[in-house]
mmCIF file with all atom_site columns, C-alpha atoms in Angstrom:
data_model
loop_
_atom_site.group_PDB
_atom_site.id
_atom_site.type_symbol
_atom_site.label_atom_id
_atom_site.label_alt_id
_atom_site.label_comp_id
_atom_site.label_asym_id
_atom_site.label_entity_id
_atom_site.label_seq_id
_atom_site.pdbx_PDB_ins_code
_atom_site.Cartn_x
_atom_site.Cartn_y
_atom_site.Cartn_z
_atom_site.occupancy
_atom_site.B_iso_or_equiv
_atom_site.pdbx_formal_charge
_atom_site.auth_seq_id
_atom_site.auth_comp_id
_atom_site.auth_asym_id
_atom_site.auth_atom_id
_atom_site.pdbx_PDB_model_num
ATOM 1   C CA . MET A 1 1   ? -4.207  3.699   -3.445  1.00 0.00 ? 1   MET A CA 1
ATOM 2   C CA . GLU A 1 2   ? -5.373  4.607   -6.921  1.00 0.00 ? 2   GLU A CA 1
ATOM 3   C CA . GLU A 1 3   ? -7.179  7.641   -5.501  1.00 0.00 ? 3   GLU A CA 1
ATOM 4   C CA . VAL A 1 4   ? -3.808  9.059   -4.415  1.00 0.00 ? 4   VAL A CA 1
ATOM 5   C CA . THR A 1 5   ? -2.603  9.271   -7.998  1.00 0.00 ? 5   THR A CA 1
ATOM 6   C CA . GLY A 1 6   ? -5.993  10.263  -9.407  1.00 0.00 ? 6   GLY A CA 1
ATOM 7   C CA . ASP A 1 7   ? -6.665  13.006  -6.861  1.00 0.00 ? 7   ASP A CA 1
ATOM 8   C CA . TYR A 1 8   ? -3.276  14.677  -7.081  1.00 0.00 ? 8   TYR A CA 1
ATOM 9   C CA . VAL A 1 9   ? -1.604  13.771  -10.360 1.00 0.00 ? 9   VAL A CA 1
ATOM 10  C CA . LEU A 1 10  ? -4.460  13.696  -12.850 1.00 0.00 ? 10  LEU A CA 1
ATOM 11  C CA . PRO A 1 11  ? -5.390  17.396  -12.491 1.00 0.00 ? 11  PRO A CA 1
ATOM 12  C CA . VAL A 1 12  ? -1.761  18.451  -13.024 1.00 0.00 ? 12  VAL A CA 1
ATOM 13  C CA . MET A 1 13  ? -0.381  15.824  -15.419 1.00 0.00 ? 13  MET A CA 1
ATOM 14  C CA . GLY A 1 14  ? -3.471  14.180  -16.871 1.00 0.00 ? 14  GLY A CA 1
ATOM 15  C CA . GLU A 1 15  ? -3.194  15.762  -20.317 1.00 0.00 ? 15  GLU A CA 1
ATOM 16  C CA . LEU A 1 16  ? 0.618   15.788  -20.528 1.00 0.00 ? 16  LEU A CA 1
ATOM 17  C CA . SER A 1 17  ? 2.705   13.316  -22.469 1.00 0.00 ? 17  SER A CA 1
ATOM 18  C CA . VAL A 1 18  ? 5.329   11.501  -20.396 1.00 0.00 ? 18  VAL A CA 1
ATOM 19  C CA . ALA A 1 19  ? 8.009   13.171  -22.508 1.00 0.00 ? 19  ALA A CA 1
ATOM 20  C CA . SER A 1 20  ? 6.861   16.644  -21.420 1.00 0.00 ? 20  SER A CA 1
ATOM 21  C CA . ILE A 1 21  ? 6.903   16.043  -17.649 1.00 0.00 ? 21  ILE A CA 1
ATOM 22  C CA . ASP A 1 22  ? 9.778   18.072  -16.276 1.00 0.00 ? 22  ASP A CA 1
ATOM 23  C CA . THR A 1 23  ? 11.488  19.159  -13.083 1.00 0.00 ? 23  THR A CA 1
ATOM 24  C CA . ALA A 1 24  ? 9.113   22.063  -12.377 1.00 0.00 ? 24  ALA A CA 1
ATOM 25  C CA . ILE A 1 25  ? 6.110   19.733  -12.332 1.00 0.00 ? 25  ILE A CA 1
ATOM 26  C CA . CYS A 1 26  ? 7.845   17.108  -10.176 1.00 0.00 ? 26  CYS A CA 1
ATOM 27  C CA . ASP A 1 27  ? 9.185   19.667  -7.685  1.00 0.00 ? 27  ASP A CA 1
ATOM 28  C CA . GLY A 1 28  ? 5.723   20.327  -6.332  1.00 0.00 ? 28  GLY A CA 1
ATOM 29  C CA . GLY A 1 29  ? 3.155   20.742  -9.043  1.00 0.00 ? 29  GLY A CA 1
ATOM 30  C CA . ALA A 1 30  ? 1.492   17.437  -8.204  1.00 0.00 ? 30  ALA A CA 1
ATOM 31  C CA . ASP A 1 31  ? 2.349   17.275  -4.506  1.00 0.00 ? 31  ASP A CA 1
ATOM 32  C CA . PRO A 1 32  ? -0.544  17.326  -2.056  1.00 0.00 ? 32  PRO A CA 1
ATOM 33  C CA . ASP A 1 33  ? -0.406  19.374  1.110   1.00 0.00 ? 33  ASP A CA 1
ATOM 34  C CA . LEU A 1 34  ? 2.694   18.309  3.033   1.00 0.00 ? 34  LEU A CA 1
ATOM 35  C CA . ASP A 1 35  ? 1.359   19.693  6.312   1.00 0.00 ? 35  ASP A CA 1
ATOM 36  C CA . THR A 1 36  ? -1.780  17.568  6.511   1.00 0.00 ? 36  THR A CA 1
ATOM 37  C CA . LYS A 1 37  ? -0.785  14.389  4.650   1.00 0.00 ? 37  LYS A CA 1
ATOM 38  C CA . PRO A 1 38  ? 2.959   13.783  5.065   1.00 0.00 ? 38  PRO A CA 1
ATOM 39  C CA . THR A 1 39  ? 3.063   10.308  3.497   1.00 0.00 ? 39  THR A CA 1
ATOM 40  C CA . THR A 1 40  ? 0.901   11.078  0.458   1.00 0.00 ? 40  THR A CA 1
ATOM 41  C CA . PRO A 1 41  ? 3.564   13.133  -1.386  1.00 0.00 ? 41  PRO A CA 1
ATOM 42  C CA . LYS A 1 42  ? 5.994   10.218  -1.042  1.00 0.00 ? 42  LYS A CA 1
ATOM 43  C CA . ARG A 1 43  ? 3.456   7.847   -2.601  1.00 0.00 ? 43  ARG A CA 1
ATOM 44  C CA . VAL A 1 44  ? 2.595   10.291  -5.376  1.00 0.00 ? 44  VAL A CA 1
ATOM 45  C CA . ARG A 1 45  ? 6.249   10.957  -6.221  1.00 0.00 ? 45  ARG A CA 1
ATOM 46  C CA . GLY A 1 46  ? 7.072   7.247   -6.148  1.00 0.00 ? 46  GLY A CA 1
ATOM 47  C CA . ARG A 1 47  ? 4.292   6.473   -8.610  1.00 0.00 ? 47  ARG A CA 1
ATOM 48  C CA . ILE A 1 48  ? 5.362   9.271   -10.934 1.00 0.00 ? 48  ILE A CA 1
ATOM 49  C CA . GLU A 1 49  ? 8.962   8.019   -10.754 1.00 0.00 ? 49  GLU A CA 1
ATOM 50  C CA . ALA A 1 50  ? 7.898   4.454   -11.617 1.00 0.00 ? 50  ALA A CA 1
ATOM 51  C CA . ILE A 1 51  ? 5.750   5.611   -14.547 1.00 0.00 ? 51  ILE A CA 1
ATOM 52  C CA . LEU A 1 52  ? 8.513   7.812   -15.962 1.00 0.00 ? 52  LEU A CA 1
ATOM 53  C CA . ASP A 1 53  ? 11.085  5.013   -15.549 1.00 0.00 ? 53  ASP A CA 1
ATOM 54  C CA . ALA A 1 54  ? 8.792   2.655   -17.474 1.00 0.00 ? 54  ALA A CA 1
ATOM 55  C CA . ALA A 1 55  ? 8.213   5.306   -20.138 1.00 0.00 ? 55  ALA A CA 1
ATOM 56  C CA . LYS A 1 56  ? 11.971  5.651   -20.624 1.00 0.00 ? 56  LYS A CA 1
ATOM 57  C CA . VAL A 1 57  ? 12.415  1.869   -20.938 1.00 0.00 ? 57  VAL A CA 1
ATOM 58  C CA . LEU A 1 58  ? 9.620   1.777   -23.513 1.00 0.00 ? 58  LEU A CA 1
ATOM 59  C CA . GLY A 1 59  ? 11.205  4.633   -25.484 1.00 0.00 ? 59  GLY A CA 1
ATOM 60  C CA . HIS A 1 60  ? 8.555   7.267   -24.713 1.00 0.00 ? 60  HIS A CA 1
ATOM 61  C CA . ARG A 1 61  ? 10.994  9.685   -23.073 1.00 0.00 ? 61  ARG A CA 1
ATOM 62  C CA . THR A 1 62  ? 14.735  10.303  -22.752 1.00 0.00 ? 62  THR A CA 1
ATOM 63  C CA . GLY A 1 63  ? 17.035  11.815  -20.160 1.00 0.00 ? 63  GLY A CA 1
ATOM 64  C CA . GLU A 1 64  ? 16.934  11.803  -16.393 1.00 0.00 ? 64  GLU A CA 1
ATOM 65  C CA . ASN A 1 65  ? 13.774  11.042  -14.477 1.00 0.00 ? 65  ASN A CA 1
ATOM 66  C CA . PRO A 1 66  ? 12.640  14.377  -12.935 1.00 0.00 ? 66  PRO A CA 1
ATOM 67  C CA . ALA A 1 67  ? 10.718  12.504  -10.208 1.00 0.00 ? 67  ALA A CA 1
ATOM 68  C CA . ARG A 1 68  ? 13.752  10.520  -9.004  1.00 0.00 ? 68  ARG A CA 1
ATOM 69  C CA . TRP A 1 69  ? 14.262  10.962  -5.258  1.00 0.00 ? 69  TRP A CA 1
ATOM 70  C CA . GLN A 1 70  ? 17.874  9.773   -4.847  1.00 0.00 ? 70  GLN A CA 1
ATOM 71  C CA . GLY A 1 71  ? 20.356  12.249  -6.232  1.00 0.00 ? 71  GLY A CA 1
ATOM 72  C CA . ARG A 1 72  ? 17.691  14.709  -7.350  1.00 0.00 ? 72  ARG A CA 1
ATOM 73  C CA . LEU A 1 73  ? 14.543  15.622  -5.412  1.00 0.00 ? 73  LEU A CA 1
ATOM 74  C CA . LYS A 1 74  ? 16.127  14.516  -2.136  1.00 0.00 ? 74  LYS A CA 1
ATOM 75  C CA . GLU A 1 75  ? 18.511  17.448  -2.526  1.00 0.00 ? 75  GLU A CA 1
ATOM 76  C CA . VAL A 1 76  ? 15.797  20.107  -2.962  1.00 0.00 ? 76  VAL A CA 1
ATOM 77  C CA . LEU A 1 77  ? 12.677  18.858  -1.140  1.00 0.00 ? 77  LEU A CA 1
ATOM 78  C CA . PRO A 1 78  ? 12.207  18.026  2.543   1.00 0.00 ? 78  PRO A CA 1
ATOM 79  C CA . ALA A 1 79  ? 11.584  14.413  3.489   1.00 0.00 ? 79  ALA A CA 1
ATOM 80  C CA . ALA A 1 80  ? 7.991   13.739  4.575   1.00 0.00 ? 80  ALA A CA 1
ATOM 81  C CA . GLY A 1 81  ? 9.092   12.963  8.135   1.00 0.00 ? 81  GLY A CA 1
ATOM 82  C CA . LYS A 1 82  ? 10.907  16.306  8.418   1.00 0.00 ? 82  LYS A CA 1
ATOM 83  C CA . VAL A 1 83  ? 7.789   18.307  7.542   1.00 0.00 ? 83  VAL A CA 1
ATOM 84  C CA . LYS A 1 84  ? 5.363   16.608  9.919   1.00 0.00 ? 84  LYS A CA 1
ATOM 85  C CA . ALA A 1 85  ? 5.746   13.330  11.737  1.00 0.00 ? 85  ALA A CA 1
ATOM 86  C CA . ALA A 1 86  ? 3.198   10.695  10.738  1.00 0.00 ? 86  ALA A CA 1
ATOM 87  C CA . GLN A 1 87  ? 0.581   10.014  13.393  1.00 0.00 ? 87  GLN A CA 1
ATOM 88  C CA . ASN A 1 88  ? -0.021  6.332   14.075  1.00 0.00 ? 88  ASN A CA 1
ATOM 89  C CA . PHE A 1 89  ? -3.363  4.996   15.214  1.00 0.00 ? 89  PHE A CA 1
ATOM 90  C CA . ALA A 1 90  ? -3.514  3.920   18.832  1.00 0.00 ? 90  ALA A CA 1
ATOM 91  C CA . ALA A 1 91  ? -3.366  0.159   19.356  1.00 0.00 ? 91  ALA A CA 1
ATOM 92  C CA . LEU A 1 92  ? -6.461  -1.602  20.612  1.00 0.00 ? 92  LEU A CA 1
ATOM 93  C CA . PRO A 1 93  ? -5.922  -2.646  24.246  1.00 0.00 ? 93  PRO A CA 1
ATOM 94  C CA . TYR A 1 94  ? -5.534  -6.409  24.534  1.00 0.00 ? 94  TYR A CA 1
ATOM 95  C CA . ASP A 1 95  ? -8.598  -6.768  26.753  1.00 0.00 ? 95  ASP A CA 1
ATOM 96  C CA . GLY A 1 96  ? -10.711 -4.963  24.114  1.00 0.00 ? 96  GLY A CA 1
ATOM 97  C CA . ILE A 1 97  ? -10.086 -7.584  21.410  1.00 0.00 ? 97  ILE A CA 1
ATOM 98  C CA . PRO A 1 98  ? -12.952 -9.983  22.284  1.00 0.00 ? 98  PRO A CA 1
ATOM 99  C CA . ALA A 1 99  ? -15.553 -7.200  22.109  1.00 0.00 ? 99  ALA A CA 1
ATOM 100 C CA . PHE A 1 100 ? -14.030 -5.825  18.900  1.00 0.00 ? 100 PHE A CA 1
ATOM 101 C CA . MET A 1 101 ? -14.047 -9.259  17.254  1.00 0.00 ? 101 MET A CA 1
ATOM 102 C CA . ALA A 1 102 ? -17.671 -9.863  18.336  1.00 0.00 ? 102 ALA A CA 1
ATOM 103 C CA . GLU A 1 103 ? -18.712 -6.525  16.842  1.00 0.00 ? 103 GLU A CA 1
ATOM 104 C CA . LEU A 1 104 ? -16.724 -7.274  13.686  1.00 0.00 ? 104 LEU A CA 1
ATOM 105 C CA . ARG A 1 105 ? -18.470 -10.647 13.270  1.00 0.00 ? 105 ARG A CA 1
ATOM 106 C CA . ASP A 1 106 ? -21.850 -8.895  13.479  1.00 0.00 ? 106 ASP A CA 1
ATOM 107 C CA . ARG A 1 107 ? -20.951 -6.692  10.491  1.00 0.00 ? 107 ARG A CA 1
ATOM 108 C CA . GLN A 1 108 ? -21.876 -7.723  6.977   1.00 0.00 ? 108 GLN A CA 1
ATOM 109 C CA . GLY A 1 109 ? -19.602 -7.501  3.953   1.00 0.00 ? 109 GLY A CA 1
ATOM 110 C CA . ILE A 1 110 ? -16.276 -8.570  2.574   1.00 0.00 ? 110 ILE A CA 1
ATOM 111 C CA . ALA A 1 111 ? -14.327 -5.777  4.292   1.00 0.00 ? 111 ALA A CA 1
ATOM 112 C CA . ALA A 1 112 ? -15.378 -7.041  7.723   1.00 0.00 ? 112 ALA A CA 1
ATOM 113 C CA . ARG A 1 113 ? -14.376 -10.610 6.796   1.00 0.00 ? 113 ARG A CA 1
ATOM 114 C CA . ALA A 1 114 ? -11.022 -9.415  5.431   1.00 0.00 ? 114 ALA A CA 1
ATOM 115 C CA . LEU A 1 115 ? -10.280 -7.457  8.607   1.00 0.00 ? 115 LEU A CA 1
ATOM 116 C CA . GLU A 1 116 ? -11.281 -10.453 10.707  1.00 0.00 ? 116 GLU A CA 1
ATOM 117 C CA . LEU A 1 117 ? -8.906  -12.696 8.734   1.00 0.00 ? 117 LEU A CA 1
ATOM 118 C CA . THR A 1 118 ? -6.139  -10.099 9.043   1.00 0.00 ? 118 THR A CA 1
ATOM 119 C CA . VAL A 1 119 ? -6.525  -9.982  12.825  1.00 0.00 ? 119 VAL A CA 1
ATOM 120 C CA . LEU A 1 120 ? -6.760  -13.758 13.228  1.00 0.00 ? 120 LEU A CA 1
ATOM 121 C CA . THR A 1 121 ? -3.744  -14.522 11.041  1.00 0.00 ? 121 THR A CA 1
ATOM 122 C CA . ALA A 1 122 ? -1.559  -11.468 11.753  1.00 0.00 ? 122 ALA A CA 1
ATOM 123 C CA . CYS A 1 123 ? -0.917  -11.285 8.004   1.00 0.00 ? 123 CYS A CA 1
ATOM 124 C CA . ARG A 1 124 ? -0.343  -8.105  6.064   1.00 0.00 ? 124 ARG A CA 1
ATOM 125 C CA . THR A 1 125 ? -3.366  -6.407  4.576   1.00 0.00 ? 125 THR A CA 1
ATOM 126 C CA . SER A 1 126 ? -2.125  -6.970  1.015   1.00 0.00 ? 126 SER A CA 1
ATOM 127 C CA . GLU A 1 127 ? -1.709  -10.700 1.660   1.00 0.00 ? 127 GLU A CA 1
ATOM 128 C CA . VAL A 1 128 ? -5.348  -10.957 2.748   1.00 0.00 ? 128 VAL A CA 1
ATOM 129 C CA . ILE A 1 129 ? -6.693  -8.699  -0.006  1.00 0.00 ? 129 ILE A CA 1
ATOM 130 C CA . ASN A 1 130 ? -4.867  -10.651 -2.709  1.00 0.00 ? 130 ASN A CA 1
ATOM 131 C CA . ALA A 1 131 ? -5.625  -14.121 -1.321  1.00 0.00 ? 131 ALA A CA 1
ATOM 132 C CA . THR A 1 132 ? -7.163  -16.636 -3.710  1.00 0.00 ? 132 THR A CA 1
ATOM 133 C CA . TRP A 1 133 ? -9.357  -19.646 -2.964  1.00 0.00 ? 133 TRP A CA 1
ATOM 134 C CA . ALA A 1 134 ? -6.686  -21.889 -4.496  1.00 0.00 ? 134 ALA A CA 1
ATOM 135 C CA . GLU A 1 135 ? -4.268  -20.904 -1.687  1.00 0.00 ? 135 GLU A CA 1
ATOM 136 C CA . ILE A 1 136 ? -6.579  -22.219 1.035   1.00 0.00 ? 136 ILE A CA 1
ATOM 137 C CA . GLU A 1 137 ? -6.698  -25.926 1.859   1.00 0.00 ? 137 GLU A CA 1
ATOM 138 C CA . PHE A 1 138 ? -9.957  -26.198 3.807   1.00 0.00 ? 138 PHE A CA 1
ATOM 139 C CA . GLU A 1 139 ? -9.533  -29.858 4.790   1.00 0.00 ? 139 GLU A CA 1
ATOM 140 C CA . ALA A 1 140 ? -6.008  -29.288 6.121   1.00 0.00 ? 140 ALA A CA 1
ATOM 141 C CA . LYS A 1 141 ? -6.990  -25.870 7.530   1.00 0.00 ? 141 LYS A CA 1
ATOM 142 C CA . VAL A 1 142 ? -3.908  -24.240 5.989   1.00 0.00 ? 142 VAL A CA 1
ATOM 143 C CA . TRP A 1 143 ? -3.544  -21.087 3.913   1.00 0.00 ? 143 TRP A CA 1
ATOM 144 C CA . THR A 1 144 ? -0.351  -21.136 1.825   1.00 0.00 ? 144 THR A CA 1
ATOM 145 C CA . ILE A 1 145 ? 0.737   -17.686 0.670   1.00 0.00 ? 145 ILE A CA 1
ATOM 146 C CA . PRO A 1 146 ? 3.081   -17.931 -2.342  1.00 0.00 ? 146 PRO A CA 1
ATOM 147 C CA . ALA A 1 147 ? 6.588   -16.511 -2.049  1.00 0.00 ? 147 ALA A CA 1
ATOM 148 C CA . ALA A 1 148 ? 5.865   -13.946 -4.776  1.00 0.00 ? 148 ALA A CA 1
ATOM 149 C CA . ARG A 1 149 ? 3.325   -12.237 -2.500  1.00 0.00 ? 149 ARG A CA 1
ATOM 150 C CA . MET A 1 150 ? 5.444   -12.286 0.646   1.00 0.00 ? 150 MET A CA 1
ATOM 151 C CA . LYS A 1 151 ? 7.734   -9.448  1.693   1.00 0.00 ? 151 LYS A CA 1
ATOM 152 C CA . ALA A 1 152 ? 10.546  -11.925 2.449   1.00 0.00 ? 152 ALA A CA 1
ATOM 153 C CA . GLN A 1 153 ? 9.927   -13.742 -0.870  1.00 0.00 ? 153 GLN A CA 1
ATOM 154 C CA . LYS A 1 154 ? 9.458   -17.042 1.002   1.00 0.00 ? 154 LYS A CA 1
ATOM 155 C CA . GLU A 1 155 ? 6.311   -19.169 0.961   1.00 0.00 ? 155 GLU A CA 1
ATOM 156 C CA . HIS A 1 156 ? 4.297   -18.748 4.170   1.00 0.00 ? 156 HIS A CA 1
ATOM 157 C CA . ARG A 1 157 ? 1.851   -21.262 5.636   1.00 0.00 ? 157 ARG A CA 1
ATOM 158 C CA . VAL A 1 158 ? -0.848  -20.069 8.038   1.00 0.00 ? 158 VAL A CA 1
ATOM 159 C CA . CYS A 1 159 ? -2.661  -22.725 10.084  1.00 0.00 ? 159 CYS A CA 1
ATOM 160 C CA . HIS A 1 160 ? -6.293  -22.129 11.039  1.00 0.00 ? 160 HIS A CA 1
ATOM 161 C CA . SER A 1 161 ? -8.475  -23.242 13.886  1.00 0.00 ? 161 SER A CA 1
ATOM 162 C CA . PRO A 1 162 ? -11.888 -24.735 13.034  1.00 0.00 ? 162 PRO A CA 1
ATOM 163 C CA . THR A 1 163 ? -13.569 -21.397 13.762  1.00 0.00 ? 163 THR A CA 1
ATOM 164 C CA . GLN A 1 164 ? -11.385 -19.395 11.386  1.00 0.00 ? 164 GLN A CA 1
ATOM 165 C CA . LEU A 1 165 ? -12.490 -21.083 8.148   1.00 0.00 ? 165 LEU A CA 1
#
């Protein structure tokens, strides 16, 4: 995700102080192409909004946040879904899963193992990426994801078969 901010914001805002970022810049100066990447502008704007909110709290800027969506940019810019609908990837047919998993197991590297764990546990990508060894009880074959990392803010326990760990 860091590349989203670096690719689109750095060239436009990289040398600016947070106090000098204004409406003109936030209205499109750092927005990527809405036609080809409809969700990227939303991510970029959200990051700019969060940074400017933090800057205000820390006393580095005053006034309204020019990147705020509600009550500001929402009134002058189209929503990402109105410009071009996001295209989802096709789901893997159920009968294709065994072959996919076999091919995945033949691949080397941490990314292949992370994807394998994601498929086997049906957990969110971020939960797998941010997993720590301390969360996994190998003897009990249980992975306990802390509430702080769960969308519902409730601890989640994932049981594993002998082949998963």
